[in-house]
Amino acid sequence: MVDRKNAILWRIRDQPITISTDWIWEQWSYDDHKLMFGLLFSLKSFTAKMDPTNVEKGNLGVPQLPGQGCSFHSFQTNTYKLSFMESPSGIKIILVTHPKTGDLRESLKHIYNLYVEYVTKNPLYTPGTPIRCELFNTSVDQYVRTLA
Amino acid sequence: MAPVAPRSGDAVFANVERVNAELFTLTYGAIVRQLLTDLEEVDEVNKQLDQMGYNIGIRLIDEFLAKSGVSRCVDFKETAEVIAKVGFKMFLGVTASVTNWDADGTSCSLVLEDNPLVDFVELPDTCQGLYYCNILSGVVRGALEMVSMKTEVTWVRDMLRGDDAYELRVKLLKQVPEEYPYKDDE
């Protein structure tokens, strides 16, 4: 989970439904953060640029204003599938799963709801800092297990 | 899959947990009262209320987005409508109307006919400078900042000061695009 300033807030090794990509989370270094950010940022930029319904397109690589452009929701390789959701407030939720998993957009929304319930409503949590909240961890963990 | 239509403020309001309105009003009154005692200066109290509202707003926005299913607004006009019709309804149970747009569409007024915060309130002579509901302006400012809109929110009319309605002036200062977290030369 990534916030509006693109700082990593929280991550999970979602064992039950990932098979091949566990290593990504384990060896997650500063460079990997950068890579992930670059990947998502460019993909968003490209998808907006490709949009045939919109005539006013910014230049590639220029950050977009809220409400501008469009975005992708997942991509798939032969070994994994990455699902992505960005809320208008800039919270990004990324799930890496087995390539055969179906549409996860509803699940991402559900996780966003969990985030609201357990993180933003937690008075001890300072917005923008890494999430260290047991209740959130366990509830996401439980939820992710039901998806498997 | 068809996009989920944004839920109306009424629908969300009917579903969320609510507290007794009087409890809410009196709690807020107690906070303001305590702030007046602690800070002594009315201006300081205004500032503090605004700051508290801001802190609420930056958290509230996520709840708002998650519960209402509103997607990105195309322009500031739509944003204002959504705040007035969905946002206020969802959290305060009242709706506001949006009026007085300026020529270039960057500032407008949210007019509240009814305001649950002030049910039992009369401003004493010593607190004439107090914006009793200043917390609301902070909430709006904080929430909008989280969706990348820097705004300035001020009270124009206040029933406690003898006006006929509550009017919040929202002025869009600028829209901030997504930030790069890394520098180019790293």
mmCIF file of N, CA and C in Angstrom, chain A residues 47-123:
data_model
loop_
_atom_site.group_PDB
_atom_site.id
_atom_site.type_symbol
_atom_site.label_atom_id
_atom_site.label_comp_id
_atom_site.label_asym_id
_atom_site.label_seq_id
_atom_site.Cartn_x
_atom_site.Cartn_y
_atom_site.Cartn_z
ATOM 1 N N THR A 47 -1.200 4.693 -20.289
ATOM 2 C CA THR A 47 -2.618 4.393 -20.501
ATOM 3 C C THR A 47 -3.398 5.670 -20.775
ATOM 4 N N ALA A 48 -3.027 6.741 -20.066
ATOM 5 C CA ALA A 48 -3.720 8.010 -20.294
ATOM 6 C C ALA A 48 -3.404 8.535 -21.694
ATOM 7 N N LYS A 49 -2.167 8.356 -22.114
ATOM 8 C CA LYS A 49 -1.749 8.855 -23.417
ATOM 9 C C LYS A 49 -2.450 8.092 -24.541
ATOM 10 N N MET A 50 -2.715 6.805 -24.308
ATOM 11 C CA MET A 50 -3.342 5.970 -25.330
ATOM 12 C C MET A 50 -4.845 6.204 -25.439
ATOM 13 N N ASP A 51 -5.420 6.869 -24.445
ATOM 14 C CA ASP A 51 -6.874 7.020 -24.376
ATOM 15 C C ASP A 51 -7.435 7.670 -25.643
ATOM 16 N N PRO A 52 -8.222 6.921 -26.450
ATOM 17 C CA PRO A 52 -8.733 7.508 -27.696
ATOM 18 C C PRO A 52 -9.908 8.450 -27.467
ATOM 19 N N THR A 53 -10.491 8.422 -26.263
ATOM 20 C CA THR A 53 -11.673 9.260 -26.050
ATOM 21 C C THR A 53 -11.314 10.661 -25.587
ATOM 22 N N ASN A 54 -10.051 10.862 -25.264
ATOM 23 C CA ASN A 54 -9.667 12.147 -24.697
ATOM 24 C C ASN A 54 -8.718 12.868 -25.643
ATOM 25 N N VAL A 55 -9.096 14.084 -26.033
ATOM 26 C CA VAL A 55 -8.233 14.804 -26.971
ATOM 27 C C VAL A 55 -7.118 15.581 -26.276
ATOM 28 N N GLU A 56 -7.428 16.076 -25.083
ATOM 29 C CA GLU A 56 -6.405 16.869 -24.393
ATOM 30 C C GLU A 56 -5.500 15.949 -23.599
ATOM 31 N N LYS A 57 -4.384 15.614 -24.199
ATOM 32 C CA LYS A 57 -3.464 14.738 -23.477
ATOM 33 C C LYS A 57 -2.192 15.496 -23.157
ATOM 34 N N GLY A 58 -1.734 15.336 -21.942
ATOM 35 C CA GLY A 58 -0.484 15.969 -21.555
ATOM 36 C C GLY A 58 0.671 15.235 -22.183
ATOM 37 N N ASN A 59 1.866 15.769 -21.985
ATOM 38 C CA ASN A 59 3.039 15.073 -22.482
ATOM 39 C C ASN A 59 3.321 13.861 -21.611
ATOM 40 N N LEU A 60 3.943 12.881 -22.214
ATOM 41 C CA LEU A 60 4.314 11.680 -21.471
ATOM 42 C C LEU A 60 5.230 12.038 -20.310
ATOM 43 N N GLY A 61 4.976 11.433 -19.173
ATOM 44 C CA GLY A 61 5.893 11.625 -18.058
ATOM 45 C C GLY A 61 5.598 12.844 -17.218
ATOM 46 N N VAL A 62 4.657 13.682 -17.670
ATOM 47 C CA VAL A 62 4.300 14.842 -16.854
ATOM 48 C C VAL A 62 3.263 14.393 -15.825
ATOM 49 N N PRO A 63 3.479 14.700 -14.550
ATOM 50 C CA PRO A 63 2.511 14.264 -13.542
ATOM 51 C C PRO A 63 1.121 14.806 -13.851
ATOM 52 N N GLN A 64 0.118 13.996 -13.574
ATOM 53 C CA GLN A 64 -1.244 14.405 -13.919
ATOM 54 C C GLN A 64 -1.953 15.043 -12.741
ATOM 55 N N LEU A 65 -2.844 15.940 -13.082
ATOM 56 C CA LEU A 65 -3.692 16.536 -12.050
ATOM 57 C C LEU A 65 -4.783 15.535 -11.706
ATOM 58 N N PRO A 66 -5.356 15.655 -10.527
ATOM 59 C CA PRO A 66 -6.424 14.726 -10.191
ATOM 60 C C PRO A 66 -7.571 14.871 -11.181
ATOM 61 N N GLY A 67 -8.166 13.744 -11.527
ATOM 62 C CA GLY A 67 -9.290 13.779 -12.450
ATOM 63 C C GLY A 67 -8.873 13.747 -13.905
ATOM 64 N N GLN A 68 -7.588 13.939 -14.143
ATOM 65 C CA GLN A 68 -7.121 13.904 -15.524
ATOM 66 C C GLN A 68 -6.811 12.479 -15.915
ATOM 67 N N GLY A 69 -6.997 12.187 -17.192
ATOM 68 C CA GLY A 69 -6.541 10.905 -17.703
ATOM 69 C C GLY A 69 -7.311 9.721 -17.160
ATOM 70 N N CYS A 70 -6.820 8.542 -17.467
ATOM 71 C CA CYS A 70 -7.460 7.335 -16.995
ATOM 72 C C CYS A 70 -6.373 6.437 -16.434
ATOM 73 N N SER A 71 -6.763 5.310 -15.902
ATOM 74 C CA SER A 71 -5.744 4.455 -15.320
ATOM 75 C C SER A 71 -6.043 2.986 -15.587
ATOM 76 N N PHE A 72 -5.052 2.159 -15.446
ATOM 77 C CA PHE A 72 -5.242 0.717 -15.659
ATOM 78 C C PHE A 72 -5.633 0.072 -14.341
ATOM 79 N N HIS A 73 -6.159 -1.144 -14.376
ATOM 80 C CA HIS A 73 -6.451 -1.787 -13.099
ATOM 81 C C HIS A 73 -5.706 -3.084 -12.870
ATOM 82 N N SER A 74 -5.165 -3.677 -13.917
ATOM 83 C CA SER A 74 -4.321 -4.835 -13.653
ATOM 84 C C SER A 74 -3.484 -5.140 -14.883
ATOM 85 N N PHE A 75 -2.404 -5.846 -14.697
ATOM 86 C CA PHE A 75 -1.706 -6.441 -15.835
ATOM 87 C C PHE A 75 -1.244 -7.826 -15.424
ATOM 88 N N GLN A 76 -0.932 -8.601 -16.425
ATOM 89 C CA GLN A 76 -0.698 -10.007 -16.179
ATOM 90 C C GLN A 76 0.532 -10.459 -16.948
ATOM 91 N N THR A 77 1.356 -11.234 -16.320
ATOM 92 C CA THR A 77 2.471 -11.844 -17.042
ATOM 93 C C THR A 77 2.259 -13.357 -16.978
ATOM 94 N N ASN A 78 3.210 -14.126 -17.499
ATOM 95 C CA ASN A 78 2.983 -15.569 -17.420
ATOM 96 C C ASN A 78 3.218 -16.119 -16.022
ATOM 97 N N THR A 79 3.835 -15.325 -15.127
ATOM 98 C CA THR A 79 4.043 -15.861 -13.779
ATOM 99 C C THR A 79 3.237 -15.170 -12.696
ATOM 100 N N TYR A 80 2.761 -13.974 -12.924
ATOM 101 C CA TYR A 80 1.968 -13.319 -11.877
ATOM 102 C C TYR A 80 1.008 -12.303 -12.471
ATOM 103 N N LYS A 81 0.095 -11.854 -11.625
ATOM 104 C CA LYS A 81 -0.826 -10.806 -12.033
ATOM 105 C C LYS A 81 -0.735 -9.682 -11.009
ATOM 106 N N LEU A 82 -0.672 -8.462 -11.480
ATOM 107 C CA LEU A 82 -0.603 -7.327 -10.565
ATOM 108 C C LEU A 82 -1.878 -6.516 -10.699
ATOM 109 N N SER A 83 -2.608 -6.383 -9.593
ATOM 110 C CA SER A 83 -3.827 -5.568 -9.612
ATOM 111 C C SER A 83 -3.548 -4.279 -8.866
ATOM 112 N N PHE A 84 -4.120 -3.221 -9.351
ATOM 113 C CA PHE A 84 -3.759 -1.900 -8.864
ATOM 114 C C PHE A 84 -5.008 -1.057 -8.682
ATOM 115 N N MET A 85 -5.067 -0.361 -7.564
ATOM 116 C CA MET A 85 -6.158 0.586 -7.387
ATOM 117 C C MET A 85 -5.624 1.869 -6.797
ATOM 118 N N GLU A 86 -6.071 2.988 -7.316
ATOM 119 C CA GLU A 86 -5.677 4.266 -6.737
ATOM 120 C C GLU A 86 -6.931 5.030 -6.367
ATOM 121 N N SER A 87 -7.016 5.445 -5.099
ATOM 122 C CA SER A 87 -8.173 6.231 -4.702
ATOM 123 C C SER A 87 -7.909 7.676 -5.103
ATOM 124 N N PRO A 88 -8.987 8.475 -5.238
ATOM 125 C CA PRO A 88 -8.750 9.882 -5.594
ATOM 126 C C PRO A 88 -7.875 10.602 -4.574
ATOM 127 N N SER A 89 -7.804 10.075 -3.348
ATOM 128 C CA SER A 89 -6.946 10.734 -2.368
ATOM 129 C C SER A 89 -5.510 10.243 -2.486
ATOM 130 N N GLY A 90 -5.237 9.412 -3.483
ATOM 131 C CA GLY A 90 -3.853 9.056 -3.761
ATOM 132 C C GLY A 90 -3.351 7.813 -3.058
ATOM 133 N N ILE A 91 -4.226 7.122 -2.334
ATOM 134 C CA ILE A 91 -3.813 5.849 -1.737
ATOM 135 C C ILE A 91 -3.793 4.785 -2.832
ATOM 136 N N LYS A 92 -2.669 4.134 -2.971
ATOM 137 C CA LYS A 92 -2.570 3.103 -4.013
ATOM 138 C C LYS A 92 -2.478 1.741 -3.348
ATOM 139 N N ILE A 93 -3.275 0.816 -3.839
ATOM 140 C CA ILE A 93 -3.233 -0.530 -3.289
ATOM 141 C C ILE A 93 -2.829 -1.490 -4.407
ATOM 142 N N ILE A 94 -1.829 -2.298 -4.128
ATOM 143 C CA ILE A 94 -1.286 -3.179 -5.148
ATOM 144 C C ILE A 94 -1.341 -4.616 -4.630
ATOM 145 N N LEU A 95 -1.881 -5.490 -5.436
ATOM 146 C CA LEU A 95 -1.928 -6.900 -5.053
ATOM 147 C C LEU A 95 -1.207 -7.702 -6.125
ATOM 148 N N VAL A 96 -0.263 -8.507 -5.713
ATOM 149 C CA VAL A 96 0.410 -9.385 -6.666
ATOM 150 C C VAL A 96 -0.088 -10.801 -6.422
ATOM 151 N N THR A 97 -0.650 -11.409 -7.452
ATOM 152 C CA THR A 97 -1.304 -12.704 -7.254
ATOM 153 C C THR A 97 -0.927 -13.681 -8.358
ATOM 154 N N HIS A 98 -1.453 -14.866 -8.219
ATOM 155 C CA HIS A 98 -1.305 -15.887 -9.246
ATOM 156 C C HIS A 98 -1.954 -15.384 -10.543
ATOM 157 N N PRO A 99 -1.358 -15.693 -11.706
ATOM 158 C CA PRO A 99 -1.904 -15.134 -12.960
ATOM 159 C C PRO A 99 -3.328 -15.583 -13.265
ATOM 160 N N LYS A 100 -3.784 -16.655 -12.653
ATOM 161 C CA LYS A 100 -5.134 -17.129 -12.986
ATOM 162 C C LYS A 100 -6.222 -16.493 -12.123
ATOM 163 N N THR A 101 -5.861 -15.637 -11.157
ATOM 164 C CA THR A 101 -6.904 -15.008 -10.338
ATOM 165 C C THR A 101 -7.749 -14.076 -11.207
ATOM 166 N N GLY A 102 -9.020 -13.995 -10.836
ATOM 167 C CA GLY A 102 -9.953 -13.190 -11.625
ATOM 168 C C GLY A 102 -9.827 -11.705 -11.318
ATOM 169 N N ASP A 103 -10.893 -10.992 -11.607
ATOM 170 C CA ASP A 103 -10.929 -9.548 -11.394
ATOM 171 C C ASP A 103 -10.888 -9.237 -9.892
ATOM 172 N N LEU A 104 -9.909 -8.459 -9.484
ATOM 173 C CA LEU A 104 -9.766 -8.194 -8.054
ATOM 174 C C LEU A 104 -10.195 -6.782 -7.668
ATOM 175 N N ARG A 105 -10.870 -6.082 -8.571
ATOM 176 C CA ARG A 105 -11.178 -4.676 -8.258
ATOM 177 C C ARG A 105 -12.065 -4.532 -7.034
ATOM 178 N N GLU A 106 -13.036 -5.442 -6.924
ATOM 179 C CA GLU A 106 -13.906 -5.373 -5.742
ATOM 180 C C GLU A 106 -13.106 -5.657 -4.469
ATOM 181 N N SER A 107 -12.176 -6.609 -4.577
ATOM 182 C CA SER A 107 -11.362 -6.943 -3.408
ATOM 183 C C SER A 107 -10.503 -5.764 -2.997
ATOM 184 N N LEU A 108 -9.961 -5.073 -3.995
ATOM 185 C CA LEU A 108 -9.137 -3.909 -3.677
ATOM 186 C C LEU A 108 -9.974 -2.866 -2.946
ATOM 187 N N LYS A 109 -11.219 -2.700 -3.414
ATOM 188 C CA LYS A 109 -12.112 -1.748 -2.750
ATOM 189 C C LYS A 109 -12.379 -2.175 -1.318
ATOM 190 N N HIS A 110 -12.523 -3.490 -1.154
ATOM 191 C CA HIS A 110 -12.765 -3.994 0.193
ATOM 192 C C HIS A 110 -11.568 -3.703 1.099
ATOM 193 N N ILE A 111 -10.377 -3.886 0.567
ATOM 194 C CA ILE A 111 -9.179 -3.606 1.362
ATOM 195 C C ILE A 111 -9.113 -2.110 1.703
ATOM 196 N N TYR A 112 -9.517 -1.293 0.744
ATOM 197 C CA TYR A 112 -9.564 0.153 1.007
ATOM 198 C C TYR A 112 -10.522 0.447 2.164
ATOM 199 N N ASN A 113 -11.662 -0.255 2.167
ATOM 200 C CA ASN A 113 -12.611 -0.088 3.273
ATOM 201 C C ASN A 113 -12.007 -0.499 4.604
ATOM 202 N N LEU A 114 -11.239 -1.606 4.572
ATOM 203 C CA LEU A 114 -10.570 -2.045 5.800
ATOM 204 C C LEU A 114 -9.583 -0.979 6.264
ATOM 205 N N TYR A 115 -8.887 -0.401 5.294
ATOM 206 C CA TYR A 115 -7.932 0.665 5.609
ATOM 207 C C TYR A 115 -8.631 1.827 6.314
ATOM 208 N N VAL A 116 -9.812 2.185 5.781
ATOM 209 C CA VAL A 116 -10.558 3.272 6.406
ATOM 210 C C VAL A 116 -10.956 2.920 7.829
ATOM 211 N N GLU A 117 -11.504 1.709 7.989
ATOM 212 C CA GLU A 117 -12.003 1.310 9.307
ATOM 213 C C GLU A 117 -10.889 1.213 10.341
ATOM 214 N N TYR A 118 -9.797 0.552 9.953
ATOM 215 C CA TYR A 118 -8.796 0.220 10.962
ATOM 216 C C TYR A 118 -7.622 1.172 11.007
ATOM 217 N N VAL A 119 -7.387 1.915 9.950
ATOM 218 C CA VAL A 119 -6.214 2.781 9.952
ATOM 219 C C VAL A 119 -6.583 4.256 10.086
ATOM 220 N N THR A 120 -7.414 4.768 9.171
ATOM 221 C CA THR A 120 -7.689 6.201 9.284
ATOM 222 C C THR A 120 -8.525 6.513 10.526
ATOM 223 N N LYS A 121 -9.318 5.531 10.983
ATOM 224 C CA LYS A 121 -10.115 5.813 12.184
ATOM 225 C C LYS A 121 -9.355 5.526 13.463
ATOM 226 N N ASN A 122 -8.107 5.107 13.324
ATOM 227 C CA ASN A 122 -7.283 4.858 14.502
ATOM 228 C C ASN A 122 -6.607 6.160 14.923
ATOM 229 N N PRO A 123 -6.981 6.696 16.087
ATOM 230 C CA PRO A 123 -6.448 8.012 16.470
ATOM 231 C C PRO A 123 -4.939 7.996 16.701
#
